[in-house]
Structures are given as C-alpha cells and as structure tokens.
Amino acid sequence: MKNITNRLFPRPLQTIALLAIWLLLNNTIAFAHVVLGFLLATAIPILTRPMLDDHPKLHKPLLAIKYLLVLLKDIAVCNIEVAIQVMGPVSRINPGFIAIPLDITGKFPITLLANTISLTPGTVSAEVSEDLQWLYVHVLNLEDEEAVIRSIKQNYETPLKEMFAC
C-alpha cells in the first residue's frame, strides 16, 4: 500500500501546493476546477520525477537557520559597504577574481555556496571547476585575497559542510 501511495504521490507537499496554486489562480473552487487541479497536481510530480536529483539530507536544521540569519546580516552590511564604495572615487575600487579551494563535496552544497556568494553584494560566483575543487569568484574590491577566502570559508563553507555532512 505504501509503495502505491509513493508512486501516485511521490511529493505530497508539492501536490498540495500545486492544487492550491491552481485554485488560487482560477479564483474558484468549482468541482471541475478542483478535479482538473487535482489531476494536474498529481500528474506533474509523477512526470517530473525522473528530472529530480537526489539532494543530500540536511543533518543540522538549526544550523541552517543560523546560516540564513548570518547571510541576511551579511547582505545588509555588504549593501551599505558597496553603496559607499560605488558613491566614492572610482580609484578606490579594486576588482579582481579569486580562486577558492573547496572543501565541501556534492553539487547541491557547492551550488548553495555559489548562490550565497552571489547573493552577497560585492561578490559574484563566476565558475566552478570541472573537478569541483575550485570556485572562482569576482570581488568588487579585492584588497586582501586571503582574507576574502578565509571569510567565505568560515562564514559559508564550514556551516554548509556541517549542515550537509559533506
């Protein structure tokens, strides 16, 4: 019975969300819309199942909340710093690329790290090496390469490594 349920509803939360979105978009709970929405909400997860990658399990969810709070603080602080840099003389800006050696493994955690870096103003993830050992980052004001690498590893990579045990 459980196997049949898993096959019909491989992602039950996604099914519920899709049905709710369908009904909200149509602004009705008419029987025909509920039935059509249910059919679509059931079919879409089944049809997209082969496209899903297996993501690593989150081992420390409380650390994920702390990570998000640190990220939000860094985004706010970096917004102010970048605004000050951009409003000042252009000669004070020293852009550059750095290569960050990666200690984390797995495409999903590396993607989260790259996205985190890109979300923080003043830095943009440019590329991940094919062997997944290096992350290339563009920095708006590169004064101390080692300090930037140390900051990214300490603030972002280490918590991700702990969260996903990779």
XYZ file of N, CA and C in Angstrom:
498
model
N 0.824 -1.191 0.000
C 0.000 0.000 0.000
C 0.874 1.262 0.000
N 1.952 1.238 0.824
C 2.822 2.403 0.892
C 3.518 2.638 -0.443
N 3.896 1.567 -1.133
C 4.547 1.677 -2.423
C 3.630 2.329 -3.456
N 2.358 1.959 -3.433
C 1.385 2.550 -4.366
C 1.199 4.029 -4.056
N 1.115 4.355 -2.784
C 0.963 5.753 -2.391
C 2.175 6.568 -2.816
N 3.379 6.027 -2.650
C 4.588 6.729 -3.076
C 4.637 6.911 -4.587
N 4.115 5.951 -5.316
C 4.131 6.060 -6.772
C 3.115 7.077 -7.264
N 1.935 7.132 -6.620
C 0.914 8.096 -7.023
C 1.197 9.505 -6.522
N 1.778 9.599 -5.344
C 2.076 10.899 -4.736
C 3.540 10.929 -4.295
N 4.460 11.020 -5.259
C 5.878 10.981 -4.888
C 6.304 12.189 -4.055
N 5.626 13.294 -4.234
C 5.938 14.520 -3.483
C 4.619 15.130 -3.017
N 4.077 14.630 -1.905
C 2.742 15.056 -1.477
C 2.629 16.550 -1.181
N 3.658 17.156 -0.609
C 3.593 18.594 -0.339
C 3.543 19.399 -1.631
N 4.282 18.941 -2.640
C 4.249 19.603 -3.933
C 2.867 19.454 -4.571
N 2.250 18.304 -4.418
C 0.910 18.083 -4.955
C -0.087 19.038 -4.308
N -0.032 19.160 -3.006
C -0.942 20.060 -2.286
C -0.705 21.505 -2.716
N 0.569 21.889 -2.826
C 0.894 23.261 -3.226
C 0.414 23.552 -4.640
N 0.609 22.609 -5.549
C 0.157 22.811 -6.930
C -1.363 22.941 -7.012
N -2.084 22.117 -6.259
C -3.542 22.211 -6.245
C -3.978 23.563 -5.698
N -3.361 24.000 -4.607
C -3.716 25.286 -4.013
C -3.437 26.436 -4.981
N -2.295 26.396 -5.634
C -1.953 27.449 -6.602
C -2.937 27.448 -7.766
N -3.296 26.271 -8.248
C -4.266 26.162 -9.342
C -5.600 26.811 -8.953
N -6.070 26.478 -7.775
C -7.353 27.026 -7.336
C -7.269 28.536 -7.100
N -6.147 29.009 -6.573
C -5.987 30.446 -6.366
C -5.892 31.201 -7.688
N -5.183 30.630 -8.638
C -5.064 31.292 -9.942
C -6.401 31.364 -10.665
N -7.211 30.332 -10.503
C -8.520 30.320 -11.153
C -9.588 31.013 -10.322
N -9.266 31.318 -9.085
C -10.166 32.042 -8.197
C -11.539 31.375 -8.082
N -11.520 30.055 -7.974
C -12.771 29.319 -7.830
C -12.499 27.968 -7.179
N -13.543 27.448 -6.523
C -13.462 26.089 -6.000
C -14.573 25.235 -6.614
N -14.903 25.569 -7.850
C -15.900 24.782 -8.578
C -15.380 23.350 -8.735
N -16.309 22.410 -8.735
C -15.955 20.989 -8.767
C -15.033 20.662 -9.939
N -15.310 21.187 -11.122
C -14.497 20.894 -12.307
C -13.064 21.405 -12.126
N -12.925 22.576 -11.522
C -11.588 23.117 -11.306
C -10.834 22.323 -10.243
N -11.527 21.871 -9.218
C -10.887 21.058 -8.188
C -10.410 19.739 -8.801
N -11.245 19.108 -9.621
C -10.870 17.836 -10.252
C -9.695 18.034 -11.209
N -9.779 19.050 -12.081
C -8.694 19.300 -13.027
C -7.411 19.670 -12.283
N -7.529 20.506 -11.262
C -6.367 20.878 -10.464
C -5.745 19.675 -9.789
N -6.582 18.783 -9.253
C -6.069 17.577 -8.606
C -5.350 16.683 -9.617
N -5.915 16.539 -10.808
C -5.258 15.725 -11.838
C -3.903 16.310 -12.227
N -3.858 17.619 -12.424
C -2.587 18.260 -12.771
C -1.588 18.177 -11.609
N -2.072 18.429 -10.397
C -1.200 18.404 -9.229
C -0.671 17.006 -8.945
N -1.373 15.990 -9.379
C -0.915 14.611 -9.221
C 0.022 14.222 -10.361
N -0.299 14.653 -11.575
C 0.475 14.252 -12.748
C 1.837 14.941 -12.815
N 1.898 16.204 -12.466
C 3.155 16.948 -12.609
C 4.289 16.330 -11.788
N 4.105 16.022 -10.501
C 5.210 15.381 -9.764
C 5.597 14.009 -10.321
N 4.620 13.269 -10.821
C 4.935 11.948 -11.387
C 5.759 12.113 -12.661
N 5.370 13.061 -13.515
C 6.071 13.263 -14.783
C 7.459 13.883 -14.600
N 7.635 14.657 -13.556
C 8.925 15.313 -13.346
C 9.855 14.523 -12.425
N 9.409 13.393 -11.914
C 10.239 12.580 -11.006
C 11.595 12.227 -11.609
N 11.674 11.827 -12.898
C 12.999 11.486 -13.448
C 13.965 12.673 -13.501
N 13.455 13.880 -13.442
C 14.318 15.060 -13.515
C 14.909 15.447 -12.169
N 14.435 14.842 -11.106
C 14.879 15.216 -9.773
C 16.237 14.611 -9.459
N 17.084 15.425 -8.866
C 18.367 14.938 -8.369
C 18.186 14.565 -6.908
N 18.957 13.610 -6.468
C 18.964 13.297 -5.049
C 19.798 14.343 -4.330
N 19.185 15.049 -3.418
C 19.898 16.056 -2.643
C 20.325 15.446 -1.325
N 21.455 15.895 -0.827
C 21.888 15.371 0.468
C 20.914 15.792 1.561
N 20.847 14.993 2.583
C 19.961 15.290 3.713
C 20.558 16.412 4.559
N 19.686 17.239 5.082
C 20.087 18.307 5.985
C 20.234 17.705 7.374
N 21.461 17.637 7.870
C 21.735 16.978 9.139
C 21.552 17.886 10.349
N 21.701 19.177 10.165
C 21.581 20.121 11.274
C 20.663 21.280 10.879
N 19.348 21.104 11.023
C 18.422 22.152 10.584
C 18.548 23.452 11.374
N 18.914 23.378 12.648
C 19.080 24.614 13.419
C 20.267 25.428 12.912
N 21.296 24.738 12.453
C 22.431 25.425 11.862
C 22.018 26.127 10.566
N 21.060 25.554 9.850
C 20.559 26.181 8.623
C 19.880 27.514 8.936
N 19.166 27.583 10.043
C 18.522 28.836 10.447
C 19.587 29.872 10.798
N 20.609 29.447 11.532
C 21.705 30.357 11.877
C 22.407 30.829 10.611
N 22.613 29.918 9.664
C 23.258 30.246 8.383
C 22.457 31.319 7.651
N 21.152 31.152 7.616
C 20.285 32.117 6.946
C 20.364 33.486 7.627
N 20.394 33.516 8.939
C 20.492 34.786 9.663
C 21.832 35.467 9.403
N 22.919 34.697 9.377
C 24.237 35.260 9.067
C 24.229 35.816 7.645
N 23.627 35.088 6.718
C 23.553 35.539 5.334
C 22.769 36.849 5.222
N 21.632 36.927 5.895
C 20.829 38.156 5.850
C 21.597 39.338 6.436
N 22.320 39.112 7.521
C 23.140 40.181 8.114
C 24.235 40.606 7.144
N 24.904 39.631 6.522
C 25.971 39.944 5.580
C 25.438 40.702 4.365
N 24.265 40.334 3.902
C 23.671 41.042 2.762
C 23.418 42.497 3.128
N 22.875 42.743 4.310
C 22.599 44.116 4.739
C 23.895 44.919 4.877
N 24.894 44.347 5.539
C 26.165 45.050 5.748
C 26.862 45.305 4.413
N 26.897 44.297 3.552
C 27.583 44.443 2.264
C 26.864 45.437 1.355
N 25.542 45.543 1.457
C 24.817 46.548 0.680
C 25.316 47.938 1.021
N 25.487 48.191 2.296
C 25.972 49.504 2.738
C 27.413 49.723 2.274
N 28.261 48.710 2.449
C 29.658 48.835 2.041
C 29.788 49.078 0.542
N 29.029 48.352 -0.265
C 29.094 48.516 -1.718
C 28.560 49.897 -2.112
N 27.497 50.357 -1.475
C 26.962 51.687 -1.773
C 28.007 52.761 -1.489
N 28.714 52.631 -0.382
C 29.762 53.604 -0.040
C 30.888 53.551 -1.068
N 31.285 52.342 -1.467
C 32.357 52.196 -2.455
C 31.960 52.788 -3.802
N 30.747 52.510 -4.233
C 30.291 52.969 -5.542
C 30.116 54.488 -5.561
N 29.684 55.064 -4.447
C 29.478 56.508 -4.378
C 30.803 57.268 -4.246
N 31.858 56.586 -3.847
C 33.157 57.228 -3.675
C 33.924 57.268 -4.982
N 35.181 57.652 -4.887
C 36.007 57.722 -6.098
C 36.241 56.333 -6.698
N 36.245 56.288 -8.010
C 36.425 55.022 -8.726
C 37.802 54.432 -8.451
N 38.753 55.269 -8.167
C 40.121 54.782 -7.926
C 40.229 53.911 -6.680
N 39.240 54.012 -5.771
C 39.268 53.188 -4.548
C 38.774 51.769 -4.807
N 38.130 51.531 -5.941
C 37.605 50.194 -6.246
C 38.700 49.391 -6.944
N 38.923 48.184 -6.440
C 39.980 47.318 -6.963
C 39.390 45.939 -7.244
N 38.688 45.771 -8.382
C 38.049 44.475 -8.648
C 39.070 43.402 -8.992
N 38.650 42.165 -8.791
C 39.531 41.058 -9.133
C 38.847 39.712 -8.966
N 39.464 38.690 -9.532
C 38.986 37.318 -9.421
C 39.853 36.574 -8.421
N 39.208 35.684 -7.668
C 39.945 34.806 -6.771
C 39.481 33.371 -6.981
N 40.361 32.447 -6.689
C 40.037 31.020 -6.757
C 39.969 30.494 -5.329
N 38.803 29.984 -4.969
C 38.602 29.467 -3.617
C 38.673 27.942 -3.665
N 39.618 27.336 -2.940
C 39.668 25.866 -2.897
C 38.476 25.343 -2.089
N 37.776 24.374 -2.638
C 36.566 23.855 -1.994
C 36.876 22.641 -1.132
N 36.348 22.676 0.078
C 36.434 21.528 0.977
C 35.139 20.737 0.980
N 34.032 21.376 0.556
C 32.749 20.671 0.526
C 32.658 19.853 -0.760
N 31.845 18.820 -0.689
C 31.645 17.958 -1.851
C 30.162 17.910 -2.173
N 29.845 17.539 -3.363
C 28.461 17.425 -3.786
C 28.018 18.668 -4.528
N 27.285 18.451 -5.596
C 26.853 19.567 -6.433
C 25.887 20.498 -5.713
N 24.983 19.943 -4.918
C 23.989 20.787 -4.246
C 24.624 21.727 -3.225
N 25.474 21.231 -2.296
C 26.121 22.160 -1.361
C 27.014 23.196 -2.059
N 27.708 22.787 -3.123
C 28.545 23.739 -3.864
C 27.665 24.799 -4.524
N 26.527 24.389 -5.056
C 25.595 25.337 -5.651
C 25.068 26.312 -4.610
N 24.745 25.819 -3.416
C 24.302 26.709 -2.340
C 25.395 27.712 -1.975
N 26.624 27.259 -1.914
C 27.732 28.154 -1.607
C 27.872 29.220 -2.693
N 27.838 28.798 -3.949
C 27.965 29.757 -5.056
C 26.816 30.760 -5.050
N 25.608 30.296 -4.791
C 24.461 31.205 -4.736
C 24.567 32.164 -3.558
N 25.035 31.671 -2.432
C 25.213 32.526 -1.258
C 26.198 33.646 -1.567
N 27.301 33.303 -2.207
C 28.308 34.301 -2.552
C 27.726 35.326 -3.516
N 26.952 34.872 -4.490
C 26.354 35.791 -5.456
C 25.275 36.672 -4.838
N 24.606 36.186 -3.805
C 23.593 36.995 -3.130
C 24.209 38.127 -2.318
N 25.435 37.946 -1.892
C 26.107 38.953 -1.073
C 26.651 40.042 -1.990
N 26.208 41.282 -1.838
C 26.674 42.361 -2.714
C 28.192 42.512 -2.677
N 28.756 42.747 -3.848
C 30.196 42.916 -3.965
C 30.923 41.666 -4.412
N 30.229 40.533 -4.429
C 30.840 39.282 -4.878
C 29.886 38.552 -5.812
N 30.466 37.871 -6.795
C 29.682 37.075 -7.737
C 30.439 35.797 -8.032
N 29.774 34.672 -7.902
C 30.384 33.396 -8.281
C 30.422 33.338 -9.798
N 31.595 33.067 -10.336
C 31.740 33.060 -11.782
C 31.723 31.650 -12.367
N 32.399 30.713 -11.700
C 32.509 29.369 -12.267
C 32.981 28.386 -11.205
N 32.591 27.137 -11.382
C 33.102 26.038 -10.575
C 33.939 25.182 -11.513
N 35.116 24.788 -11.064
C 35.971 23.961 -11.913
C 35.292 22.623 -12.193
N 35.679 22.001 -13.286
C 35.056 20.735 -13.681
C 35.257 19.634 -12.645
N 36.376 19.667 -11.935
C 36.632 18.647 -10.916
C 35.997 18.999 -9.566
N 35.234 20.101 -9.509
C 34.522 20.570 -8.308
C 35.469 20.853 -7.141
N 36.700 21.264 -7.454
C 37.687 21.559 -6.421
C 37.905 23.054 -6.208
N 37.470 23.878 -7.144
C 37.707 25.325 -7.087
C 36.436 26.088 -7.446
N 36.233 27.189 -6.744
C 35.141 28.110 -7.052
C 35.777 29.459 -7.367
N 35.491 29.964 -8.564
C 36.052 31.243 -8.985
C 35.038 32.340 -8.711
N 35.502 33.376 -8.025
C 34.619 34.443 -7.550
C 35.183 35.795 -7.981
N 34.293 36.657 -8.454
C 34.673 38.039 -8.745
C 34.332 38.889 -7.533
N 35.300 39.680 -7.100
C 35.133 40.537 -5.929
C 35.236 41.987 -6.386
N 34.305 42.814 -5.949
C 34.281 44.217 -6.356
C 35.500 44.976 -5.849
N 35.887 44.740 -4.613
C 37.030 45.444 -4.038
C 37.943 44.420 -3.373
N 38.940 43.995 -4.093
C 39.842 42.939 -3.637
C 41.099 43.563 -3.038
N 41.079 43.730 -1.724
C 42.231 44.291 -1.029
C 43.135 43.177 -0.495
N 42.519 42.140 0.093
C 43.277 41.045 0.685
C 42.616 39.722 0.284
N 43.217 39.057 -0.688
C 42.652 37.818 -1.227
C 42.486 36.749 -0.153
N 43.488 36.588 0.684
C 43.428 35.567 1.739
C 42.313 35.863 2.737
N 42.084 37.130 3.044
C 41.012 37.492 3.982
C 39.644 37.164 3.394
N 39.464 37.403 2.099
C 38.189 37.092 1.445
C 37.963 35.583 1.456
N 38.978 34.813 1.106
C 38.868 33.350 1.097
C 38.558 32.839 2.499
N 39.276 33.345 3.486
C 39.058 32.932 4.875
C 37.635 33.265 5.330
N 37.147 34.442 4.965
C 35.796 34.859 5.347
C 34.736 33.959 4.718
N 34.875 33.659 3.431
C 33.896 32.804 2.736
C 33.921 31.403 3.319
N 35.108 30.881 3.570
C 35.205 29.532 4.121
C 34.615 29.469 5.531
N 34.909 30.467 6.348
C 34.441 30.461 7.731
C 32.943 30.736 7.831
N 32.451 31.739 7.114
C 31.050 32.145 7.243
C 30.083 31.269 6.474
N 30.520 30.698 5.348
C 29.583 29.992 4.478
C 29.933 28.513 4.255
N 31.175 28.244 3.873
C 31.510 26.862 3.513
C 31.490 25.928 4.718
N 32.070 26.333 5.825
C 32.113 25.469 7.013
C 30.713 25.124 7.520
N 29.786 26.106 7.659
C 28.425 25.732 8.071
C 27.727 24.813 7.066
N 27.931 25.050 5.769
C 27.323 24.166 4.767
C 27.876 22.746 4.892
N 29.165 22.652 5.139
C 29.800 21.339 5.313
C 29.197 20.601 6.506
N 28.942 21.334 7.592
C 28.331 20.728 8.777
C 26.863 20.382 8.528
N 26.137 21.284 7.866
C 24.706 21.056 7.630
C 24.456 19.808 6.786
N 25.297 19.614 5.768
C 25.071 18.508 4.846
C 26.035 17.348 5.059
N 26.892 17.452 6.054
C 27.852 16.389 6.384
C 28.604 15.921 5.134
N 29.203 16.893 4.450
C 29.933 16.540 3.226
C 31.358 17.039 3.275
